Amino acid sequence: MAHYAILLYQPTPGDPDELTQEERDEHSRYGNQIEELGGKMYAPHALKSSTMATSVRGDMVTDGPFIEAKEVIAGFYVLEARDLDHALKIAKLCPANWQGGGVEVRPIAAGSTLPPTP
Amino acid sequence: MTSVEQAVADAHRREWSKVLAATLRVARDLDLAEECVQDAYIHALEAWTRSGIPAKPGAWLTAAARRNALDALRRARTYRSKMHLLVESDVSEQSLPIDPVIHDDRLRLIFMCCHPALAIEARVALTLRLVCGVSTQDVANAFLVPEATMAARITRAKKKIAGASIPFRMPEASELPDRLDAALNVIHLLFTTGHTAPSGET
């Protein structure tokens, strides 16, 4: 099995409070869909608005996200999948894709939320 | 050139990608597969001198390369290195036919090389290198870039295949519409390269 960080991008500021109830429900249903497709989701997180973010570069502290962009990371989770094709199939169903944003599928090198590989 | 050297050279030109694709199915790792295939050709030079050129050089080389791959994987498993995660449990020496379904493997190889997760220029370069056995120098010539640039591009693509777990398999029927164009583009460019060879006689 391979592990990927699924990074959910939303239009700036990526505020979860702006999601409608319907959109929230889509996200909760998505969790079950992942299991049905044979994937496993670990450590799902939704982030607060990127306007709440503070960035540190060396000694300098600035307000706002690390990179100013039209889209910001609004959430993430760790996906366990068979291979990249399996991960992409699951990633395509992520509600972020039709809620104005999209997702990045990023292979994980090492981490502590992962189960030990057999 | 002796007749054995000639036979090995011929087999390299004609069979290399088939042998590689069939070996990759066992090895599950591009670098390992390439190494095993290379060893098989080296071994052929010596073995064919000793006991004659086999009737089907391609089948001989495929069997030898896959045996190398199995050996390497068993060794790796013993060493408890990460490699054993990549071994398919149902692969054993008995399950390996001498003349495998070669066309499927090569098509799998093409689809792996043409995966949308790879940059488009990397897809073509990788396919030329791995499926057609075009040398890195010639691939570089075809793209009008220095050889070092092309070598780096191919290495990056191979690293991504391993790092992101891009699978060595045919896309599912539902994925084919999205995946077909990339493969067709690459196949078209392969024919172009065959038509106007970047080096040697055309």
mmCIF file of C-alpha atoms in Angstrom:
data_model
loop_
_atom_site.group_PDB
_atom_site.id
_atom_site.type_symbol
_atom_site.label_atom_id
_atom_site.label_comp_id
_atom_site.label_asym_id
_atom_site.label_seq_id
_atom_site.Cartn_x
_atom_site.Cartn_y
_atom_site.Cartn_z
ATOM 1 C CA MET A 1 0.000 0.000 0.000
ATOM 2 C CA ALA A 2 1.136 3.541 -0.710
ATOM 3 C CA HIS A 3 0.411 6.655 1.332
ATOM 4 C CA TYR A 4 -0.489 10.068 -0.011
ATOM 5 C CA ALA A 5 -1.241 13.420 1.543
ATOM 6 C CA ILE A 6 -4.419 14.726 -0.045
ATOM 7 C CA LEU A 7 -4.253 18.527 0.105
ATOM 8 C CA LEU A 8 -7.611 20.216 -0.430
ATOM 9 C CA TYR A 9 -7.463 23.609 -2.128
ATOM 10 C CA GLN A 10 -10.258 26.169 -2.039
ATOM 11 C CA PRO A 11 -10.529 29.732 -3.367
ATOM 12 C CA THR A 12 -9.002 32.278 -0.958
ATOM 13 C CA PRO A 13 -9.642 32.632 1.964
ATOM 14 C CA GLY A 14 -10.730 28.970 2.246
ATOM 15 C CA ASP A 15 -13.034 29.632 5.181
ATOM 16 C CA PRO A 16 -14.914 26.481 6.288
ATOM 17 C CA ASP A 17 -17.645 28.675 7.813
ATOM 18 C CA GLU A 18 -18.574 29.736 4.275
ATOM 19 C CA LEU A 19 -19.490 26.154 3.324
ATOM 20 C CA THR A 20 -23.208 25.441 3.069
ATOM 21 C CA GLN A 21 -24.738 22.594 5.047
ATOM 22 C CA GLU A 22 -25.065 20.625 1.812
ATOM 23 C CA GLU A 23 -21.337 21.050 1.109
ATOM 24 C CA ARG A 24 -20.443 19.911 4.618
ATOM 25 C CA ASP A 25 -22.614 16.817 4.188
ATOM 26 C CA GLU A 26 -20.811 16.037 0.954
ATOM 27 C CA HIS A 27 -17.532 16.040 2.820
ATOM 28 C CA SER A 28 -18.831 13.693 5.528
ATOM 29 C CA ARG A 29 -20.252 11.308 2.912
ATOM 30 C CA TYR A 30 -16.918 11.358 1.072
ATOM 31 C CA GLY A 31 -15.265 9.710 4.092
ATOM 32 C CA ASN A 32 -17.521 6.646 3.690
ATOM 33 C CA GLN A 33 -16.965 6.572 -0.070
ATOM 34 C CA ILE A 34 -13.222 6.236 0.469
ATOM 35 C CA GLU A 35 -13.732 3.104 2.575
ATOM 36 C CA GLU A 36 -16.119 1.656 -0.014
ATOM 37 C CA LEU A 37 -13.461 2.105 -2.701
ATOM 38 C CA GLY A 38 -10.894 0.186 -0.683
ATOM 39 C CA GLY A 39 -8.902 3.205 0.526
ATOM 40 C CA LYS A 40 -8.270 4.321 4.077
ATOM 41 C CA MET A 41 -8.421 7.869 5.387
ATOM 42 C CA TYR A 42 -6.215 8.963 8.246
ATOM 43 C CA ALA A 43 -6.085 12.255 10.141
ATOM 44 C CA PRO A 44 -8.725 14.210 8.189
ATOM 45 C CA HIS A 45 -8.561 17.908 9.038
ATOM 46 C CA ALA A 46 -10.432 21.013 7.938
ATOM 47 C CA LEU A 47 -8.485 24.241 8.483
ATOM 48 C CA LYS A 48 -9.782 27.614 9.659
ATOM 49 C CA SER A 49 -9.777 30.507 7.227
ATOM 50 C CA SER A 50 -6.363 31.343 5.748
ATOM 51 C CA THR A 51 -6.904 34.900 7.059
ATOM 52 C CA MET A 52 -6.201 33.363 10.473
ATOM 53 C CA ALA A 53 -2.820 32.117 9.282
ATOM 54 C CA THR A 54 0.513 33.523 10.416
ATOM 55 C CA SER A 55 3.701 32.752 8.532
ATOM 56 C CA VAL A 56 7.253 32.540 9.794
ATOM 57 C CA ARG A 57 10.252 32.867 7.484
ATOM 58 C CA GLY A 58 13.480 32.701 9.411
ATOM 59 C CA ASP A 59 13.183 35.574 11.935
ATOM 60 C CA MET A 60 10.348 37.351 10.177
ATOM 61 C CA VAL A 61 6.721 36.874 11.175
ATOM 62 C CA THR A 62 3.997 38.005 8.746
ATOM 63 C CA ASP A 63 0.239 37.707 8.614
ATOM 64 C CA GLY A 64 -1.473 35.497 6.105
ATOM 65 C CA PRO A 65 -0.649 32.204 4.398
ATOM 66 C CA PHE A 66 2.903 31.283 3.370
ATOM 67 C CA ILE A 67 2.170 31.779 -0.318
ATOM 68 C CA GLU A 68 -0.240 34.442 -1.555
ATOM 69 C CA ALA A 69 -2.414 32.781 -4.169
ATOM 70 C CA LYS A 70 -5.934 32.610 -5.529
ATOM 71 C CA GLU A 71 -6.321 29.219 -3.896
ATOM 72 C CA VAL A 72 -5.216 28.138 -0.431
ATOM 73 C CA ILE A 73 -5.005 24.834 1.398
ATOM 74 C CA ALA A 74 -8.297 24.413 3.231
ATOM 75 C CA GLY A 75 -7.822 20.920 4.592
ATOM 76 C CA PHE A 76 -5.882 17.703 4.313
ATOM 77 C CA TYR A 77 -5.928 14.024 5.102
ATOM 78 C CA VAL A 78 -3.683 11.032 4.639
ATOM 79 C CA LEU A 79 -4.873 8.436 2.140
ATOM 80 C CA GLU A 80 -3.794 4.833 2.028
ATOM 81 C CA ALA A 81 -4.272 3.429 -1.490
ATOM 82 C CA ARG A 82 -2.969 0.612 -3.666
ATOM 83 C CA ASP A 83 -1.128 2.876 -6.091
ATOM 84 C CA LEU A 84 -1.360 6.267 -7.741
ATOM 85 C CA ASP A 85 -4.253 5.285 -10.011
ATOM 86 C CA HIS A 86 -6.259 4.110 -7.020
ATOM 87 C CA ALA A 87 -5.427 7.331 -5.159
ATOM 88 C CA LEU A 88 -6.414 9.496 -8.136
ATOM 89 C CA LYS A 89 -9.724 7.678 -8.501
ATOM 90 C CA ILE A 90 -10.503 8.498 -4.862
ATOM 91 C CA ALA A 91 -9.136 12.040 -5.127
ATOM 92 C CA LYS A 92 -11.435 12.791 -8.076
ATOM 93 C CA LEU A 93 -14.476 12.174 -5.855
ATOM 94 C CA CYS A 94 -13.357 14.735 -3.262
ATOM 95 C CA PRO A 95 -16.066 17.432 -2.991
ATOM 96 C CA ALA A 96 -13.363 20.144 -3.150
ATOM 97 C CA ASN A 97 -13.259 19.454 -6.907
ATOM 98 C CA TRP A 98 -16.697 20.927 -7.522
ATOM 99 C CA GLN A 99 -16.718 23.387 -4.626
ATOM 100 C CA GLY A 100 -14.489 25.790 -6.540
ATOM 101 C CA GLY A 101 -11.129 24.174 -5.850
ATOM 102 C CA GLY A 102 -9.316 20.876 -6.235
ATOM 103 C CA VAL A 103 -6.866 18.554 -4.567
ATOM 104 C CA GLU A 104 -3.153 17.781 -4.736
ATOM 105 C CA VAL A 105 -2.108 14.141 -4.360
ATOM 106 C CA ARG A 106 1.320 14.106 -2.787
ATOM 107 C CA PRO A 107 3.218 10.892 -1.954
ATOM 108 C CA ILE A 108 4.334 10.702 1.668
ATOM 109 C CA ALA A 109 7.969 9.962 2.497
ATOM 110 C CA ALA A 110 7.628 9.416 6.241
ATOM 111 C CA GLY A 111 5.282 10.331 9.044
ATOM 112 C CA SER A 112 3.931 9.393 12.437
ATOM 113 C CA THR A 113 0.176 9.141 11.736
ATOM 114 C CA LEU A 114 0.806 6.226 9.368
ATOM 115 C CA PRO A 115 0.185 2.655 10.488
ATOM 116 C CA PRO A 116 3.320 0.479 10.418
ATOM 117 C CA THR A 117 3.727 -1.064 6.961
ATOM 118 C CA PRO A 118 3.538 -4.872 7.144
ATOM 119 C CA MET B 1 32.036 -9.537 -34.558
ATOM 120 C CA THR B 2 31.512 -13.227 -33.800
ATOM 121 C CA SER B 3 28.207 -14.898 -34.643
ATOM 122 C CA VAL B 4 27.239 -14.937 -30.959
ATOM 123 C CA GLU B 5 27.984 -11.234 -30.571
ATOM 124 C CA GLN B 6 25.937 -10.623 -33.708
ATOM 125 C CA ALA B 7 23.039 -12.676 -32.302
ATOM 126 C CA VAL B 8 23.129 -10.790 -28.994
ATOM 127 C CA ALA B 9 23.239 -7.457 -30.816
ATOM 128 C CA ASP B 10 20.252 -8.514 -32.964
ATOM 129 C CA ALA B 11 18.340 -9.693 -29.921
ATOM 130 C CA HIS B 12 19.082 -6.379 -28.235
ATOM 131 C CA ARG B 13 17.711 -4.406 -31.134
ATOM 132 C CA ARG B 14 14.636 -6.590 -31.676
ATOM 133 C CA GLU B 15 13.680 -7.898 -28.254
ATOM 134 C CA TRP B 16 14.954 -5.447 -25.651
ATOM 135 C CA SER B 17 11.645 -3.740 -24.855
ATOM 136 C CA LYS B 18 9.703 -7.033 -24.817
ATOM 137 C CA VAL B 19 12.195 -8.530 -22.405
ATOM 138 C CA LEU B 20 12.110 -5.384 -20.269
ATOM 139 C CA ALA B 21 8.304 -5.252 -20.143
ATOM 140 C CA ALA B 22 8.027 -8.928 -19.211
ATOM 141 C CA THR B 23 10.680 -8.513 -16.523
ATOM 142 C CA LEU B 24 9.069 -5.402 -15.090
ATOM 143 C CA ARG B 25 5.952 -7.442 -14.352
ATOM 144 C CA VAL B 26 8.038 -9.490 -11.923
ATOM 145 C CA ALA B 27 10.463 -6.827 -10.729
ATOM 146 C CA ARG B 28 7.847 -4.071 -10.168
ATOM 147 C CA ASP B 29 10.683 -1.578 -10.211
ATOM 148 C CA LEU B 30 12.087 0.033 -13.342
ATOM 149 C CA ASP B 31 15.702 0.289 -12.242
ATOM 150 C CA LEU B 32 15.779 -3.289 -11.020
ATOM 151 C CA ALA B 33 14.136 -4.525 -14.216
ATOM 152 C CA GLU B 34 16.618 -2.676 -16.403
ATOM 153 C CA GLU B 35 19.512 -4.084 -14.408
ATOM 154 C CA CYS B 36 18.196 -7.660 -14.647
ATOM 155 C CA VAL B 37 17.704 -7.335 -18.406
ATOM 156 C CA GLN B 38 21.211 -5.987 -18.819
ATOM 157 C CA ASP B 39 22.615 -8.895 -16.817
ATOM 158 C CA ALA B 40 20.660 -11.343 -18.963
ATOM 159 C CA TYR B 41 22.257 -9.945 -22.132
ATOM 160 C CA ILE B 42 25.712 -10.118 -20.584
ATOM 161 C CA HIS B 43 25.012 -13.680 -19.485
ATOM 162 C CA ALA B 44 23.839 -14.525 -23.024
ATOM 163 C CA LEU B 45 27.207 -13.543 -24.498
ATOM 164 C CA GLU B 46 28.886 -16.190 -22.381
ATOM 165 C CA ALA B 47 26.150 -18.872 -22.348
ATOM 166 C CA TRP B 48 25.480 -18.766 -26.081
ATOM 167 C CA THR B 49 29.198 -19.103 -26.811
ATOM 168 C CA ARG B 50 29.276 -22.169 -24.586
ATOM 169 C CA SER B 51 26.103 -23.960 -25.663
ATOM 170 C CA GLY B 52 24.966 -22.339 -28.896
ATOM 171 C CA ILE B 53 22.439 -19.689 -29.821
ATOM 172 C CA PRO B 54 18.915 -20.671 -28.666
ATOM 173 C CA ALA B 55 16.076 -21.012 -31.166
ATOM 174 C CA LYS B 56 14.130 -18.211 -29.489
ATOM 175 C CA PRO B 57 16.670 -15.683 -28.175
ATOM 176 C CA GLY B 58 13.893 -13.401 -26.873
ATOM 177 C CA ALA B 59 12.314 -16.153 -24.776
ATOM 178 C CA TRP B 60 15.722 -17.192 -23.460
ATOM 179 C CA LEU B 61 16.538 -13.623 -22.456
ATOM 180 C CA THR B 62 13.118 -13.083 -20.893
ATOM 181 C CA ALA B 63 13.424 -16.222 -18.793
ATOM 182 C CA ALA B 64 16.948 -15.254 -17.703
ATOM 183 C CA ALA B 65 16.012 -11.661 -16.861
ATOM 184 C CA ARG B 66 12.916 -12.705 -14.905
ATOM 185 C CA ARG B 67 14.965 -15.268 -12.999
ATOM 186 C CA ASN B 68 17.427 -12.494 -12.129
ATOM 187 C CA ALA B 69 14.540 -10.353 -10.930
ATOM 188 C CA LEU B 70 13.083 -13.137 -8.784
ATOM 189 C CA ASP B 71 16.506 -13.812 -7.282
ATOM 190 C CA ALA B 72 16.993 -10.143 -6.503
ATOM 191 C CA LEU B 73 13.548 -9.894 -4.913
ATOM 192 C CA ARG B 74 14.082 -13.010 -2.806
ATOM 193 C CA ARG B 75 17.412 -11.631 -1.659
ATOM 194 C CA ALA B 76 15.779 -8.333 -0.846
ATOM 195 C CA ARG B 77 13.020 -10.103 1.044
ATOM 196 C CA THR B 78 15.567 -11.942 3.086
ATOM 197 C CA TYR B 79 17.329 -8.726 3.872
ATOM 198 C CA ARG B 80 13.969 -7.291 4.926
ATOM 199 C CA SER B 81 14.581 -4.314 2.739
ATOM 200 C CA LYS B 82 11.638 -2.347 1.472
ATOM 201 C CA MET B 83 11.693 -4.220 -1.796
ATOM 202 C CA HIS B 84 9.601 -7.104 -0.481
ATOM 203 C CA LEU B 85 6.575 -4.804 -0.337
ATOM 204 C CA LEU B 86 6.627 -4.704 -4.095
ATOM 205 C CA VAL B 87 6.632 -8.448 -4.640
ATOM 206 C CA GLU B 88 3.432 -9.985 -5.831
ATOM 207 C CA SER B 89 2.880 -12.973 -3.598
ATOM 208 C CA ASP B 90 1.525 -15.149 -6.396
ATOM 209 C CA VAL B 91 4.632 -14.839 -8.560
ATOM 210 C CA SER B 92 6.716 -17.968 -8.474
ATOM 211 C CA GLU B 93 9.082 -19.617 -10.903
ATOM 212 C CA GLN B 94 6.397 -22.145 -11.910
ATOM 213 C CA SER B 95 3.888 -19.455 -12.796
ATOM 214 C CA LEU B 96 6.243 -17.875 -15.322
ATOM 215 C CA PRO B 97 5.549 -19.041 -18.842
ATOM 216 C CA ILE B 98 8.579 -19.258 -21.146
ATOM 217 C CA ASP B 99 6.743 -17.282 -23.792
ATOM 218 C CA PRO B 100 4.684 -14.737 -21.838
ATOM 219 C CA VAL B 101 1.898 -12.573 -23.234
ATOM 220 C CA ILE B 102 4.348 -10.037 -24.440
ATOM 221 C CA HIS B 103 2.046 -7.568 -26.129
ATOM 222 C CA ASP B 104 0.097 -6.888 -22.959
ATOM 223 C CA ASP B 105 3.250 -6.194 -21.018
ATOM 224 C CA ARG B 106 4.519 -3.761 -23.594
ATOM 225 C CA LEU B 107 1.205 -1.957 -23.673
ATOM 226 C CA ARG B 108 1.284 -1.748 -19.878
ATOM 227 C CA LEU B 109 4.756 -0.290 -20.134
ATOM 228 C CA ILE B 110 3.528 2.318 -22.611
ATOM 229 C CA PHE B 111 0.611 3.271 -20.368
ATOM 230 C CA MET B 112 2.917 3.515 -17.380
ATOM 231 C CA CYS B 113 5.300 5.760 -19.316
ATOM 232 C CA CYS B 114 2.365 7.882 -20.560
ATOM 233 C CA HIS B 115 0.761 8.381 -17.159
ATOM 234 C CA PRO B 116 -0.828 11.824 -16.831
ATOM 235 C CA ALA B 117 1.100 12.306 -13.588
ATOM 236 C CA LEU B 118 4.281 12.627 -15.697
ATOM 237 C CA ALA B 119 5.220 15.769 -17.617
ATOM 238 C CA ILE B 120 4.389 15.399 -21.289
ATOM 239 C CA GLU B 121 7.987 15.673 -22.532
ATOM 240 C CA ALA B 122 9.044 13.118 -19.921
ATOM 241 C CA ARG B 123 6.368 10.685 -21.177
ATOM 242 C CA VAL B 124 7.667 10.718 -24.717
ATOM 243 C CA ALA B 125 11.299 10.536 -23.646
ATOM 244 C CA LEU B 126 10.651 7.677 -21.263
ATOM 245 C CA THR B 127 8.689 5.693 -23.837
ATOM 246 C CA LEU B 128 11.373 6.181 -26.471
ATOM 247 C CA ARG B 129 14.006 5.047 -23.994
ATOM 248 C CA LEU B 130 12.147 2.113 -22.411
ATOM 249 C CA VAL B 131 9.752 0.837 -25.052
ATOM 250 C CA CYS B 132 11.843 1.476 -28.142
ATOM 251 C CA GLY B 133 15.269 1.089 -26.576
ATOM 252 C CA VAL B 134 16.409 4.378 -28.142
ATOM 253 C CA SER B 135 19.647 5.470 -26.455
ATOM 254 C CA THR B 136 19.539 8.470 -24.139
ATOM 255 C CA GLN B 137 21.853 10.294 -26.570
ATOM 256 C CA ASP B 138 19.408 9.745 -29.445
ATOM 257 C CA VAL B 139 16.413 10.760 -27.336
ATOM 258 C CA ALA B 140 18.321 13.950 -26.471
ATOM 259 C CA ASN B 141 19.015 14.565 -30.168
ATOM 260 C CA ALA B 142 15.348 14.116 -31.012
ATOM 261 C CA PHE B 143 14.408 16.722 -28.388
ATOM 262 C CA LEU B 144 17.307 19.039 -29.315
ATOM 263 C CA VAL B 145 18.621 19.119 -25.739
ATOM 264 C CA PRO B 146 22.006 18.081 -24.307
ATOM 265 C CA GLU B 147 22.331 14.442 -23.277
ATOM 266 C CA ALA B 148 22.806 15.372 -19.600
ATOM 267 C CA THR B 149 19.508 17.283 -19.612
ATOM 268 C CA MET B 150 17.691 14.319 -21.105
ATOM 269 C CA ALA B 151 19.341 11.852 -18.711
ATOM 270 C CA ALA B 152 18.182 14.018 -15.789
ATOM 271 C CA ARG B 153 14.651 14.231 -17.241
ATOM 272 C CA ILE B 154 14.419 10.456 -17.616
ATOM 273 C CA THR B 155 15.814 9.873 -14.125
ATOM 274 C CA ARG B 156 13.291 12.317 -12.648
ATOM 275 C CA ALA B 157 10.442 10.532 -14.410
ATOM 276 C CA LYS B 158 11.628 7.127 -13.189
ATOM 277 C CA LYS B 159 11.907 8.486 -9.651
ATOM 278 C CA LYS B 160 8.358 9.756 -9.812
ATOM 279 C CA ILE B 161 7.082 6.385 -11.051
ATOM 280 C CA ALA B 162 8.665 4.726 -8.024
ATOM 281 C CA GLY B 163 7.992 7.525 -5.513
ATOM 282 C CA ALA B 164 4.347 8.113 -6.375
ATOM 283 C CA SER B 165 3.597 4.403 -6.998
ATOM 284 C CA ILE B 166 2.510 4.823 -10.598
ATOM 285 C CA PRO B 167 1.239 1.314 -11.385
ATOM 286 C CA PHE B 168 2.421 -1.026 -14.143
ATOM 287 C CA ARG B 169 -0.990 -2.057 -15.425
ATOM 288 C CA MET B 170 -3.570 -1.378 -18.080
ATOM 289 C CA PRO B 171 -5.956 1.458 -17.214
ATOM 290 C CA GLU B 172 -9.502 0.340 -16.425
ATOM 291 C CA ALA B 173 -12.097 0.679 -19.174
ATOM 292 C CA SER B 174 -13.537 3.777 -17.477
ATOM 293 C CA GLU B 175 -10.101 5.435 -17.401
ATOM 294 C CA LEU B 176 -9.197 4.624 -21.000
ATOM 295 C CA PRO B 177 -10.843 7.658 -22.630
ATOM 296 C CA ASP B 178 -8.677 9.964 -20.477
ATOM 297 C CA ARG B 179 -5.537 7.933 -20.910
ATOM 298 C CA LEU B 180 -5.703 6.995 -24.575
ATOM 299 C CA ASP B 181 -4.731 10.340 -26.111
ATOM 300 C CA ALA B 182 -1.430 10.512 -24.259
ATOM 301 C CA ALA B 183 -0.519 6.993 -25.345
ATOM 302 C CA LEU B 184 -1.530 7.658 -28.957
ATOM 303 C CA ASN B 185 0.510 10.873 -29.034
ATOM 304 C CA VAL B 186 3.556 9.041 -27.809
ATOM 305 C CA ILE B 187 3.084 6.171 -30.258
ATOM 306 C CA HIS B 188 2.795 8.705 -33.084
ATOM 307 C CA LEU B 189 6.088 10.282 -32.007
ATOM 308 C CA LEU B 190 7.707 6.860 -31.807
ATOM 309 C CA PHE B 191 6.928 6.291 -35.452
ATOM 310 C CA THR B 192 8.303 9.726 -36.279
ATOM 311 C CA THR B 193 11.546 8.804 -34.524
ATOM 312 C CA GLY B 194 11.643 5.521 -36.414
ATOM 313 C CA HIS B 195 11.063 7.356 -39.679
ATOM 314 C CA THR B 196 13.752 9.994 -39.233
ATOM 315 C CA ALA B 197 16.307 8.361 -36.978
ATOM 316 C CA PRO B 198 18.192 10.878 -34.796
ATOM 317 C CA SER B 199 21.445 9.000 -35.487
ATOM 318 C CA GLY B 200 22.784 6.228 -37.696
ATOM 319 C CA GLU B 201 21.381 5.290 -41.079
ATOM 320 C CA THR B 202 17.772 6.072 -41.861
#
